[in-house]
mmCIF file with all atom_site columns, C-alpha atoms and ligand atoms in Angstrom:
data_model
loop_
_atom_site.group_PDB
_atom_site.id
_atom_site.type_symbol
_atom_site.label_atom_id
_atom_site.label_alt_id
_atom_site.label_comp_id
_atom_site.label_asym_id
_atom_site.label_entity_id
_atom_site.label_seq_id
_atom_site.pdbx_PDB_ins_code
_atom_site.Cartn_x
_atom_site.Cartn_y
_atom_site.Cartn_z
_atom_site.occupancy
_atom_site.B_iso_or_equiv
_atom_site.pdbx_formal_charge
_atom_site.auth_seq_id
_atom_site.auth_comp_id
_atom_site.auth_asym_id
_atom_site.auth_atom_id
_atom_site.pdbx_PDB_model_num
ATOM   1   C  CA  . UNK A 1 1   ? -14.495 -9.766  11.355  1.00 68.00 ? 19  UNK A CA  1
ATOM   2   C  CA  . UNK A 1 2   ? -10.960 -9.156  12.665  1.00 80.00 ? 20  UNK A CA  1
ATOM   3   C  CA  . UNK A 1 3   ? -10.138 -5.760  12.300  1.00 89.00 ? 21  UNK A CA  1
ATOM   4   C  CA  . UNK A 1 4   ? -6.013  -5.479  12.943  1.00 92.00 ? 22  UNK A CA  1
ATOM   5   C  CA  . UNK A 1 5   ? -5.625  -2.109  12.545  1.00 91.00 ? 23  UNK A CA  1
ATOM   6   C  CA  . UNK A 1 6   ? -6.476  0.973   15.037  1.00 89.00 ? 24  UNK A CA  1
ATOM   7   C  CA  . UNK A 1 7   ? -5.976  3.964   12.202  1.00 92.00 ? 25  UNK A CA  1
ATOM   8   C  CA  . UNK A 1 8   ? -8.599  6.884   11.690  1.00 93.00 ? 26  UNK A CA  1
ATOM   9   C  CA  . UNK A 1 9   ? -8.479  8.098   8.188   1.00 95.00 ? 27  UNK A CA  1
ATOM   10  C  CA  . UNK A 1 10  ? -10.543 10.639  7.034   1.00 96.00 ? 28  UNK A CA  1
ATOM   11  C  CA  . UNK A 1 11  ? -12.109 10.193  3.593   1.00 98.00 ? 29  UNK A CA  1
ATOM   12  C  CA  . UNK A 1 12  ? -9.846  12.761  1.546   1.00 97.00 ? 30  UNK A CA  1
ATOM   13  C  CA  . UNK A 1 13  ? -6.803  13.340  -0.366  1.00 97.00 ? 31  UNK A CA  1
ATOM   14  C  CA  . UNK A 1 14  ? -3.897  13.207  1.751   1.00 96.00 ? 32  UNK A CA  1
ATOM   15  C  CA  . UNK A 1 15  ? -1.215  15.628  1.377   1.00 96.00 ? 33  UNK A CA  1
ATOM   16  C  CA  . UNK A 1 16  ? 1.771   13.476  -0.072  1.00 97.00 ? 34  UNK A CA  1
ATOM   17  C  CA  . UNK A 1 17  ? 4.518   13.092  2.089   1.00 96.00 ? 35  UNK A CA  1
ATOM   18  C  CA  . UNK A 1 18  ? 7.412   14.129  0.009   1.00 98.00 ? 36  UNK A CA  1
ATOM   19  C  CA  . UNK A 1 19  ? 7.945   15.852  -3.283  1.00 98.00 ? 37  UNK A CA  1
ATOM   20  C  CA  . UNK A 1 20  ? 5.988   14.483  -6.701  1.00 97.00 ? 38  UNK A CA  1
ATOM   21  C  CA  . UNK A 1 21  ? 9.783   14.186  -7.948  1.00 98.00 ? 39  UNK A CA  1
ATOM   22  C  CA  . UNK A 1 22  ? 11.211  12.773  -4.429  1.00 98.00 ? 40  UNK A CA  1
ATOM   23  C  CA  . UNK A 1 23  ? 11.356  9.171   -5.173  1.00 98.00 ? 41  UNK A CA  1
ATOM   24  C  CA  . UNK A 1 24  ? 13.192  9.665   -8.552  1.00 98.00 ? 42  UNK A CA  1
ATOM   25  C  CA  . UNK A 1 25  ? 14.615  7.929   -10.282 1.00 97.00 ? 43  UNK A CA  1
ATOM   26  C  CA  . UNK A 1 26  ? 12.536  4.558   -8.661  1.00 98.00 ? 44  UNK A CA  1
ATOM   27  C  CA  . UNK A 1 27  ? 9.067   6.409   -9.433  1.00 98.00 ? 45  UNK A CA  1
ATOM   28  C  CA  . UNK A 1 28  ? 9.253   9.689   -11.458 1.00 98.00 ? 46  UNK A CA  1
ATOM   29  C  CA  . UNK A 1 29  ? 7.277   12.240  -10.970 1.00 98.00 ? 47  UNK A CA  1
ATOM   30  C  CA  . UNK A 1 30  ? 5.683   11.530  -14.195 1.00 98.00 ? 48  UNK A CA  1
ATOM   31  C  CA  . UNK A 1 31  ? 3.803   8.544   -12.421 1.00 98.00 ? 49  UNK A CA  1
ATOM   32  C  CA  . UNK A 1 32  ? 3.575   10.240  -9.149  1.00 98.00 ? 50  UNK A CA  1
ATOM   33  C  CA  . UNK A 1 33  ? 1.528   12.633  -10.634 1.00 97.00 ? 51  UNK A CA  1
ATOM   34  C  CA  . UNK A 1 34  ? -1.244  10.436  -12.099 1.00 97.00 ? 52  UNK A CA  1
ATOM   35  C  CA  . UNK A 1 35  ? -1.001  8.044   -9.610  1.00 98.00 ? 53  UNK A CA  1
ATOM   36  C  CA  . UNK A 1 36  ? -1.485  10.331  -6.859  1.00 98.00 ? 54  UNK A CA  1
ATOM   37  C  CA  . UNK A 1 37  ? -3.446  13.605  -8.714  1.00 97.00 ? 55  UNK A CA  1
ATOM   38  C  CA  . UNK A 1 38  ? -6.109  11.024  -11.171 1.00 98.00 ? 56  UNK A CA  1
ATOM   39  C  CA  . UNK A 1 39  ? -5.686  7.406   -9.463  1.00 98.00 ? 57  UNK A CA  1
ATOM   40  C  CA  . UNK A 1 40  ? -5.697  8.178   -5.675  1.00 98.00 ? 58  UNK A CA  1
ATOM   41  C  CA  . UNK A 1 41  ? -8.242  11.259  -6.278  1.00 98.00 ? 59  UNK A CA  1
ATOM   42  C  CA  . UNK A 1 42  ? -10.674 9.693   -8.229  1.00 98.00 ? 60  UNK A CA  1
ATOM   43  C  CA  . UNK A 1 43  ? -11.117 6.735   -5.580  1.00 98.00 ? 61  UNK A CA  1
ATOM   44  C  CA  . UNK A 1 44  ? -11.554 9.488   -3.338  1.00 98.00 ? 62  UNK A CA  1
ATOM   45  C  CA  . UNK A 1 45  ? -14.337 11.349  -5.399  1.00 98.00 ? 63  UNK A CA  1
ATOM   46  C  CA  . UNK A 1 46  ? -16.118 8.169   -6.421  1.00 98.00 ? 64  UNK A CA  1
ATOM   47  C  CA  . UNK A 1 47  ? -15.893 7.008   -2.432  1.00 98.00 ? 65  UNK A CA  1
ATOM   48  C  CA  . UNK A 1 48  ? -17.572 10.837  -1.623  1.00 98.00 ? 66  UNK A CA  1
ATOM   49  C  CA  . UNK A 1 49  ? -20.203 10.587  -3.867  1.00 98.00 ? 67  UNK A CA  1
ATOM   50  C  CA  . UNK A 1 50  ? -21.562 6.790   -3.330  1.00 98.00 ? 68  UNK A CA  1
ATOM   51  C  CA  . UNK A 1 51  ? -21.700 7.846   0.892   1.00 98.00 ? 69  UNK A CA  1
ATOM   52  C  CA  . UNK A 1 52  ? -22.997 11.392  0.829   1.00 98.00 ? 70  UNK A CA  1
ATOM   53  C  CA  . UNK A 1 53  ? -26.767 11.258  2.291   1.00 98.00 ? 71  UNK A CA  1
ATOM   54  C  CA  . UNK A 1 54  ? -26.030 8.033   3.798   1.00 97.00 ? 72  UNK A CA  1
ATOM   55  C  CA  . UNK A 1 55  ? -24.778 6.519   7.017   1.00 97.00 ? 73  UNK A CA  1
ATOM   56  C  CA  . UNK A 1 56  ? -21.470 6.179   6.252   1.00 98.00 ? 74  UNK A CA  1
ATOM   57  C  CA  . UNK A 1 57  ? -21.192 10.333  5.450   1.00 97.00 ? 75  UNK A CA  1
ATOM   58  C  CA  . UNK A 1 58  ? -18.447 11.745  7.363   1.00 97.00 ? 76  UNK A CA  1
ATOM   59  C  CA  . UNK A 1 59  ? -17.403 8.022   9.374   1.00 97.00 ? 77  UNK A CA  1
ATOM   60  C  CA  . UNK A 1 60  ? -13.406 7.305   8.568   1.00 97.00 ? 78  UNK A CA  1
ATOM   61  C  CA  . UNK A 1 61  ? -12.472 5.146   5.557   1.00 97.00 ? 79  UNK A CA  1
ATOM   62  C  CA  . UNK A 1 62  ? -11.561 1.925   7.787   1.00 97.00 ? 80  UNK A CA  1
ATOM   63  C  CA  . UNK A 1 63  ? -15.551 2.081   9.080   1.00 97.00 ? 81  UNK A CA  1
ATOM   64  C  CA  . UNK A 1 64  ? -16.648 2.228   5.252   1.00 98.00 ? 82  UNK A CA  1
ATOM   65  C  CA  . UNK A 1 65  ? -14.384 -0.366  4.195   1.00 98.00 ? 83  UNK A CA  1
ATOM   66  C  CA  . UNK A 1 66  ? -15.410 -2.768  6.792   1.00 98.00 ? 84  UNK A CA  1
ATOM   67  C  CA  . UNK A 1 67  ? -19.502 -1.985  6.236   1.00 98.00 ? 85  UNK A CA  1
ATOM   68  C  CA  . UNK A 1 68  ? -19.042 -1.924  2.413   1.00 98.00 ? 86  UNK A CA  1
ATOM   69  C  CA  . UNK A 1 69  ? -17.652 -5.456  2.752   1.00 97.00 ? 87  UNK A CA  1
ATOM   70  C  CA  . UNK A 1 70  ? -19.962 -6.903  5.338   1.00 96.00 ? 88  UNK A CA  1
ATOM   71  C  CA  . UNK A 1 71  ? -22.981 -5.690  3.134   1.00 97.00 ? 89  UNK A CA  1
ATOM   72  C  CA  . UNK A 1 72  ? -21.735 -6.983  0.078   1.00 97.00 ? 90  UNK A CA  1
ATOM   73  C  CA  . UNK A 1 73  ? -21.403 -2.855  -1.795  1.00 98.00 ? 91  UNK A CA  1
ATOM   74  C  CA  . UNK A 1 74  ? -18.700 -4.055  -3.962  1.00 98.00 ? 92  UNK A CA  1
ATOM   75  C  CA  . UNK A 1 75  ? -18.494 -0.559  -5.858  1.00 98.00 ? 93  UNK A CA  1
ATOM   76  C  CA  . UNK A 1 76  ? -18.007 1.142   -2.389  1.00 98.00 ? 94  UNK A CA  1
ATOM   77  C  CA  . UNK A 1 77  ? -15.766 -1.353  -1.323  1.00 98.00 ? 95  UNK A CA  1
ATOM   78  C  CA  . UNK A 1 78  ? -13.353 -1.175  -4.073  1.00 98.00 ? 96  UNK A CA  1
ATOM   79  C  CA  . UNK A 1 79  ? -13.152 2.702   -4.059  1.00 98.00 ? 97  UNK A CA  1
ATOM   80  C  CA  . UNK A 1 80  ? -12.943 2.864   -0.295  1.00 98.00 ? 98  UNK A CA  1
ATOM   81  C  CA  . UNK A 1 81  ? -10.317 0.025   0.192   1.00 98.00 ? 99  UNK A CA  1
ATOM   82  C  CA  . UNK A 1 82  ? -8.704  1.605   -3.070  1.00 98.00 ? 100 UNK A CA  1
ATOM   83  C  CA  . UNK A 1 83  ? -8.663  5.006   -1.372  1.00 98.00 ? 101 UNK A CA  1
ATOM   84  C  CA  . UNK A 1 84  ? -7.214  3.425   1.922   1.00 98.00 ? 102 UNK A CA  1
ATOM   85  C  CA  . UNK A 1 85  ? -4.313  1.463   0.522   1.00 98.00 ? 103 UNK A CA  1
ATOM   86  C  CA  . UNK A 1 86  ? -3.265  4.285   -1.534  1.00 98.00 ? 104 UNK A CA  1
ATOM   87  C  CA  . UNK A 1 87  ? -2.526  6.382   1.623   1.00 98.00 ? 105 UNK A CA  1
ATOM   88  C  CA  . UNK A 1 88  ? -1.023  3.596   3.109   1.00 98.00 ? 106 UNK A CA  1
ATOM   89  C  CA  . UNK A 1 89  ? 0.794   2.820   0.079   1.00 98.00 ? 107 UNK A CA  1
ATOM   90  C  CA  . UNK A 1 90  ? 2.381   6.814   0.058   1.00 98.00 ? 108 UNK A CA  1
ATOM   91  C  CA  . UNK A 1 91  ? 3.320   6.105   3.720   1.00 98.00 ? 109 UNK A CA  1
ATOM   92  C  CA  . UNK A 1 92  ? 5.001   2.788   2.749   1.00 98.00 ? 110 UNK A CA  1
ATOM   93  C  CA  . UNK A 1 93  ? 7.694   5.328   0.991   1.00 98.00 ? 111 UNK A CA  1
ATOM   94  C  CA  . UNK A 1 94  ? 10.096  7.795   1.668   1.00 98.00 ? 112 UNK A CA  1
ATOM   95  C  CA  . UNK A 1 95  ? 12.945  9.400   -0.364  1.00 98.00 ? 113 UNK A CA  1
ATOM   96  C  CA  . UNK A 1 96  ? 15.962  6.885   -1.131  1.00 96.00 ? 114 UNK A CA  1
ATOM   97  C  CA  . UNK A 1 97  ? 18.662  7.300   1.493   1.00 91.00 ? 115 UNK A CA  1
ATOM   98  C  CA  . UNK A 1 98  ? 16.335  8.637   3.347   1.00 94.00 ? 116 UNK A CA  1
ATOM   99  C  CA  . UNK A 1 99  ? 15.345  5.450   6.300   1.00 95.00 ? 117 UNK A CA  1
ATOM   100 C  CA  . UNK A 1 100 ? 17.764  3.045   7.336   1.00 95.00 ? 118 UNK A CA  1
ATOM   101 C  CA  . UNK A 1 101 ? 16.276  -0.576  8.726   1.00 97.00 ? 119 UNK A CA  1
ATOM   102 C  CA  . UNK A 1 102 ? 16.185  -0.078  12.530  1.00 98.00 ? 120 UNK A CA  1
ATOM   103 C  CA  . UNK A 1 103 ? 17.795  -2.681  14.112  1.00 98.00 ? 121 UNK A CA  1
ATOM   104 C  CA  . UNK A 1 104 ? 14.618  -3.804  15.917  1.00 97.00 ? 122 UNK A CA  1
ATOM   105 C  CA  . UNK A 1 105 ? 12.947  -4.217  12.153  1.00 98.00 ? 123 UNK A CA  1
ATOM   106 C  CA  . UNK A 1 106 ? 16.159  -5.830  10.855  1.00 98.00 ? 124 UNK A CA  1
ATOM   107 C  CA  . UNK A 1 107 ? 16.457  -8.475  14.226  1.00 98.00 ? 125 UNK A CA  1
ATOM   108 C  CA  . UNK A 1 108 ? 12.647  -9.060  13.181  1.00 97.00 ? 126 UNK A CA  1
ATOM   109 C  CA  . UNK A 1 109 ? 13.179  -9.836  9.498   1.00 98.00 ? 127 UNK A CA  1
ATOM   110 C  CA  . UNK A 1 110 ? 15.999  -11.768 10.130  1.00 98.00 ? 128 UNK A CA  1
ATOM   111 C  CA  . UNK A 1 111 ? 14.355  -14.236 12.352  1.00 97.00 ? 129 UNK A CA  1
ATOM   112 C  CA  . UNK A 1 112 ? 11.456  -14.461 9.920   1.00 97.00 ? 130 UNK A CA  1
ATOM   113 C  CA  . UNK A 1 113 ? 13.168  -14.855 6.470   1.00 98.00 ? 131 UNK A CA  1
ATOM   114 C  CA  . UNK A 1 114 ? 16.557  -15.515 7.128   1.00 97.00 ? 132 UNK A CA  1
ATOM   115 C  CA  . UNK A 1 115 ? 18.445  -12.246 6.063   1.00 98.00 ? 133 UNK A CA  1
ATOM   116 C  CA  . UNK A 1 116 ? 16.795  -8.894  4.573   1.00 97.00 ? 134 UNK A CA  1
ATOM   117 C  CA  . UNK A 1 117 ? 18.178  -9.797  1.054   1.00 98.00 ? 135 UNK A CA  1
ATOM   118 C  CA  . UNK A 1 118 ? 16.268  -13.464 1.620   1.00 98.00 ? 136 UNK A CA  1
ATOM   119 C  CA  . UNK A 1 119 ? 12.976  -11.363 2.985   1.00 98.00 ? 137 UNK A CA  1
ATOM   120 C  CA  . UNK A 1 120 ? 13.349  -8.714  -0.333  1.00 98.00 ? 138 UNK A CA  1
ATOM   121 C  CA  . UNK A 1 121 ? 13.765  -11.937 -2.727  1.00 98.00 ? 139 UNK A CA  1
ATOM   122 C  CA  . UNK A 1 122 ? 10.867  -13.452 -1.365  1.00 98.00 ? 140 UNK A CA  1
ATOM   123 C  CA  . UNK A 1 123 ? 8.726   -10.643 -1.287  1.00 98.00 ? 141 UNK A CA  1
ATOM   124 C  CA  . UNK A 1 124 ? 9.542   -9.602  -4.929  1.00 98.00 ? 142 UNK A CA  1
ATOM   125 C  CA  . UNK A 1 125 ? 8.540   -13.232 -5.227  1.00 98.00 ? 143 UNK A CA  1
ATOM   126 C  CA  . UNK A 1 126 ? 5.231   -12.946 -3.932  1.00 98.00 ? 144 UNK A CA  1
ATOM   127 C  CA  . UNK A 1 127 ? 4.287   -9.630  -5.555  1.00 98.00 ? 145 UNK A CA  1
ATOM   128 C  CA  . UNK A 1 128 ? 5.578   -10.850 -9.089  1.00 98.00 ? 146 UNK A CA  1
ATOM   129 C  CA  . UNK A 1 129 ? 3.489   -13.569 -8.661  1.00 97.00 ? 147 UNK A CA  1
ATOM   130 C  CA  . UNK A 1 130 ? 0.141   -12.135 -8.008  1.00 96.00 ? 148 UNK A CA  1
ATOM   131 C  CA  . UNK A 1 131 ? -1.813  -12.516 -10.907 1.00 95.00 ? 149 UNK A CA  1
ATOM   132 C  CA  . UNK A 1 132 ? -3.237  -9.286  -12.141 1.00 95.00 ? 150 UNK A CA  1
ATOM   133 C  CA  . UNK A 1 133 ? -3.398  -5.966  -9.839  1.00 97.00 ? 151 UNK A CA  1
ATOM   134 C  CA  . UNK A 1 134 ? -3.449  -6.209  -6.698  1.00 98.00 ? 152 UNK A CA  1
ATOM   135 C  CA  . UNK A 1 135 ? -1.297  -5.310  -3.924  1.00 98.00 ? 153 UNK A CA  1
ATOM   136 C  CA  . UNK A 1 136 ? 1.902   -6.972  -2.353  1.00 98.00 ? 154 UNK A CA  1
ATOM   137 C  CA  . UNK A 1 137 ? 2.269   -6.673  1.830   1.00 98.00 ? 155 UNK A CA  1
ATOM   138 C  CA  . UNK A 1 138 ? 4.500   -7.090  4.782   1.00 98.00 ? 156 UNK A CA  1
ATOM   139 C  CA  . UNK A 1 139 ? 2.500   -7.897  7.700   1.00 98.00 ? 157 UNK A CA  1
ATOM   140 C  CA  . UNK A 1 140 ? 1.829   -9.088  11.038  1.00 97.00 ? 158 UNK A CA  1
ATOM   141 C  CA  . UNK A 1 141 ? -0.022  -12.673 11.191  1.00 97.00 ? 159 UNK A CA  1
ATOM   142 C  CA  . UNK A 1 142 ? -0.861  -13.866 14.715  1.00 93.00 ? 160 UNK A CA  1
ATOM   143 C  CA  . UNK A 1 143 ? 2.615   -12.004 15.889  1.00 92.00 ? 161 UNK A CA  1
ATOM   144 C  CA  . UNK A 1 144 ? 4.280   -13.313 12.631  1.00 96.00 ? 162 UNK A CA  1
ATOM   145 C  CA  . UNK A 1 145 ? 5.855   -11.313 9.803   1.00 98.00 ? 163 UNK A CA  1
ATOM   146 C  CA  . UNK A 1 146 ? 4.615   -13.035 6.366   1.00 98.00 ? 164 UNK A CA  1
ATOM   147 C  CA  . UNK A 1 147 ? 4.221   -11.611 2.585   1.00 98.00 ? 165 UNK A CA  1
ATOM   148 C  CA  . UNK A 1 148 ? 0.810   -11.656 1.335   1.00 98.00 ? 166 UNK A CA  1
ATOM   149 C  CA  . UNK A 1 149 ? -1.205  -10.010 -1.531  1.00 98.00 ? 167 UNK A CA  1
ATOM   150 C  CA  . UNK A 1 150 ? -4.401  -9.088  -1.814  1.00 98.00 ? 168 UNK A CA  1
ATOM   151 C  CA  . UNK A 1 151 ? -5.912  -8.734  -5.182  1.00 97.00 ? 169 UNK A CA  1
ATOM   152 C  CA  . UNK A 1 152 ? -7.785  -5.150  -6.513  1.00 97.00 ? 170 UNK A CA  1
ATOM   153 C  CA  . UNK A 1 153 ? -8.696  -3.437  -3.662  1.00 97.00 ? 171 UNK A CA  1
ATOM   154 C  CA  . UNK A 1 154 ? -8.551  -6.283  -1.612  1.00 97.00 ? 172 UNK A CA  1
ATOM   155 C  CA  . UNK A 1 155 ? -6.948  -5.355  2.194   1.00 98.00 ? 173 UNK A CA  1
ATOM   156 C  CA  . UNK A 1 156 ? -5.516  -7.174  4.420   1.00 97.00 ? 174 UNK A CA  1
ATOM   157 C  CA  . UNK A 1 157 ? -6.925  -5.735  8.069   1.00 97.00 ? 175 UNK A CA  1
ATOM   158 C  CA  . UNK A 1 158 ? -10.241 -7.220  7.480   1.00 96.00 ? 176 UNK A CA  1
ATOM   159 C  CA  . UNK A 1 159 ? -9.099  -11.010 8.574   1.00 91.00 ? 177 UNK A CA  1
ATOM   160 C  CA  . UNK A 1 160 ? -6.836  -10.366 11.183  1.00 94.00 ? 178 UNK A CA  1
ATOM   161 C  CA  . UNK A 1 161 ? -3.554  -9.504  9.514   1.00 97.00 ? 179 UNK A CA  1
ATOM   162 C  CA  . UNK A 1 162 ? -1.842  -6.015  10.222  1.00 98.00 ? 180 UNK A CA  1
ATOM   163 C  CA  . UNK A 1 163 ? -0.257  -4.085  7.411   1.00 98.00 ? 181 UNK A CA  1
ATOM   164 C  CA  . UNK A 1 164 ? 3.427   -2.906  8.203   1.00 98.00 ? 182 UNK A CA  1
ATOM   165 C  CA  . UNK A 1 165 ? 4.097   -1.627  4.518   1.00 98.00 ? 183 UNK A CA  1
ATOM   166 C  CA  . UNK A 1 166 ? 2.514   -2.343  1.398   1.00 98.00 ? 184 UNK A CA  1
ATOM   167 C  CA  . UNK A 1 167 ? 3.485   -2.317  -2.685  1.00 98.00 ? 185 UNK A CA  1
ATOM   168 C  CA  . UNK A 1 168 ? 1.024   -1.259  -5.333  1.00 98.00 ? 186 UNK A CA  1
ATOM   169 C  CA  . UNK A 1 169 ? 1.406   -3.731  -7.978  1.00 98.00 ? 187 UNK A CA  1
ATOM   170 C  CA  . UNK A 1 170 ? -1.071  -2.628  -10.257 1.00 97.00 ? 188 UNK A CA  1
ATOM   171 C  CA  . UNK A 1 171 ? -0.069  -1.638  -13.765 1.00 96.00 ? 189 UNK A CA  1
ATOM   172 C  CA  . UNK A 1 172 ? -0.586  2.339   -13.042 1.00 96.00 ? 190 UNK A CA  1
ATOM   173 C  CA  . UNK A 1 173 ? 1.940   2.233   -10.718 1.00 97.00 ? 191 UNK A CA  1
ATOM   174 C  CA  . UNK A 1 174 ? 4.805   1.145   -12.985 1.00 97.00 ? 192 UNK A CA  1
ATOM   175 C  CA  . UNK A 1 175 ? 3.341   1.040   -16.239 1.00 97.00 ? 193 UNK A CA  1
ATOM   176 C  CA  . UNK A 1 176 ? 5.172   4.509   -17.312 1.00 96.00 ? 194 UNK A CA  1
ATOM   177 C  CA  . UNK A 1 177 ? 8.415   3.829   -16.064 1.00 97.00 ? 195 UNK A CA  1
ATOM   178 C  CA  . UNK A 1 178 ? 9.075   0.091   -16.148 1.00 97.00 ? 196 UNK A CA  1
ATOM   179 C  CA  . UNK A 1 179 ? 6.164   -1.212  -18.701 1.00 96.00 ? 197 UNK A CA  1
ATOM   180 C  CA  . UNK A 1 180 ? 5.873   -4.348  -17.945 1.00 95.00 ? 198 UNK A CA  1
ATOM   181 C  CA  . UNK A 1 181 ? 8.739   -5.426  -15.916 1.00 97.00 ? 199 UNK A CA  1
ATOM   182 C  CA  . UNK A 1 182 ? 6.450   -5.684  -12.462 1.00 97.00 ? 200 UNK A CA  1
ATOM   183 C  CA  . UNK A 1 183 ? 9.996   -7.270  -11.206 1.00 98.00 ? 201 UNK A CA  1
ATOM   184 C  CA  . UNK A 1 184 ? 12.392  -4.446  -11.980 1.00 98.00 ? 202 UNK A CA  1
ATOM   185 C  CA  . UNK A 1 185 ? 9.878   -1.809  -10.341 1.00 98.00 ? 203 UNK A CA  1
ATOM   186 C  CA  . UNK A 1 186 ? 9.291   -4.115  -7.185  1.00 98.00 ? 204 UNK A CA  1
ATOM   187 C  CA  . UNK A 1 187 ? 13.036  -4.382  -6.559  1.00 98.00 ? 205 UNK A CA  1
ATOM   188 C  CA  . UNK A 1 188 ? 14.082  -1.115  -6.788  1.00 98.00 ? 206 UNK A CA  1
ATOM   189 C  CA  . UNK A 1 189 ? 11.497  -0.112  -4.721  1.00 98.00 ? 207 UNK A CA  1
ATOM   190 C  CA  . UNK A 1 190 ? 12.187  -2.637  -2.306  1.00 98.00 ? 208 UNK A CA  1
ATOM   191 C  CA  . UNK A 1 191 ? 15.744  -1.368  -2.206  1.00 97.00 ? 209 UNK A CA  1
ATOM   192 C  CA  . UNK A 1 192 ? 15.855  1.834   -2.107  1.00 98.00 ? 210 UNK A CA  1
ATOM   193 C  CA  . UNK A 1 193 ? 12.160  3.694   -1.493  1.00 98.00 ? 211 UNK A CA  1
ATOM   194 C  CA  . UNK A 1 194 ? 10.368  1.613   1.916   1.00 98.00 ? 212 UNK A CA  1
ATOM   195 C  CA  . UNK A 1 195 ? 9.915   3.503   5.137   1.00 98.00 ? 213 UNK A CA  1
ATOM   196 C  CA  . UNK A 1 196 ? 11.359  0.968   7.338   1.00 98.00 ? 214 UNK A CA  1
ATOM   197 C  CA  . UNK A 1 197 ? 10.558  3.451   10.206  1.00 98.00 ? 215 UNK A CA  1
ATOM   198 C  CA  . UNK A 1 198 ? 6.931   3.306   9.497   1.00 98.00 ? 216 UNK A CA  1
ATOM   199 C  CA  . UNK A 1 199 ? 6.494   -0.420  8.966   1.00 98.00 ? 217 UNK A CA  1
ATOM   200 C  CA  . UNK A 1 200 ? 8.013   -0.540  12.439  1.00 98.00 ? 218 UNK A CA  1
ATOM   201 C  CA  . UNK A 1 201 ? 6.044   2.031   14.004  1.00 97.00 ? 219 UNK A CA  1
ATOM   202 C  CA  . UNK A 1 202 ? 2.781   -0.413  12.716  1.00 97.00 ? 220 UNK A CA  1
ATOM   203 C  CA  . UNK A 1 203 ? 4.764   -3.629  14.262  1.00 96.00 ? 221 UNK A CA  1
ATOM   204 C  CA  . UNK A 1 204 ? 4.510   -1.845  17.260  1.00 94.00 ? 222 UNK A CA  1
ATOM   205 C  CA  . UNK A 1 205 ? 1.121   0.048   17.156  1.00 89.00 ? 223 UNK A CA  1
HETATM 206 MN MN1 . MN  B 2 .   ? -2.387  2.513   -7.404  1.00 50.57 ? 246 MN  B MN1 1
#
């Protein structure tokens, strides 16, 4: 197993990082709220109660991610990975307006797909395309900046590639807002609510 990540998380609810209503009118706080207060929490409970009296009690959600998958506890896994990209997910976003591309991140993207517009229509791509929920990722293969997806609670740290940001494309986290239209959620999104500071900031880490 190639673990490409080096974060501690502790298994609990994070405090979000902005406002419930901060990324309107992208996400409103109508999602926000279940997403983060029901979806994000109850991956959080359900990961709480499956550990406590064993091993894995008190050890950082990376730790239980990795052991759930090597020993095959699917339940755990997909509660614990859930739990984990969730709070990655939250970081992946910030207020519109709010982060500009750094250069370094733009030079990056460029030389990778071409232009940011090319990267964005490729990535929207990508995540339109996975079939079912899942997730849609920017990140680091063998030095390289690709798109991937993982599907469920699938993440990508466990073979080797590191996560720079990351788009929920599960139904829960559009559903309200954009019903079906995965596409129209994953572009606005992609336009005007990354954290281009903290995908660089995991290029680097
Ligand atoms: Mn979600």
């Amino acid at each position: 197993m190639n673990i490409a990540i080096s974060t501690i998380t502790p298994v609990e609810l994070p405090k979000l990082p902005y406002a419930e209503n901060a990324l309107e009118p992208v996400i409103s706080a109508n999602t926000l709220s279940f997403h983060y207060g029901k979806h994000h929490k109850t991956y959080i409970d359900n990961t709480l109660k499956l550990i406590s009296g064993t091993e894995l009690e008190g050890k950082p959600l990376e730790e239980i991610v990795a052991a759930a998958q090597k020993d095959g506890k699917t339940g755990l896994f997909n509660n614990a990975a859930q739990a984990w990209n969730h709070d990655f997910y939250w970081m992946s976003l910030a207020p519109a307006g709010s982060v500009a591309i750094p250069t370094e991140l733009k030079s990056m993207i460029e030389a990778g797909f071409s232009s940011v517009d090319e990267f964005k229509k490729q990535f929207t791509t990508v995540a339109v395309g996975q079939f079912g929920s899942g997730w849609a990722w920017l990140v680091l293969d063998g030095g390289k900046l690709a798109i991937v997806t993982t599907s469920n609670a699938g993440v990508p740290w466990l073979d080797g590639k590191k996560p720079l940001f990351t788009v929920d494309v599960w139904e829960h986290a559009y559903y309200l807002d954009y019903q079906n239209r995965r596409q129209a959620y994953v572009e606005a999104v992609l336009d005007k609510l990354i954290n281009w500071d903290f995908a660089l900031q995991n290029a680097k880490a």
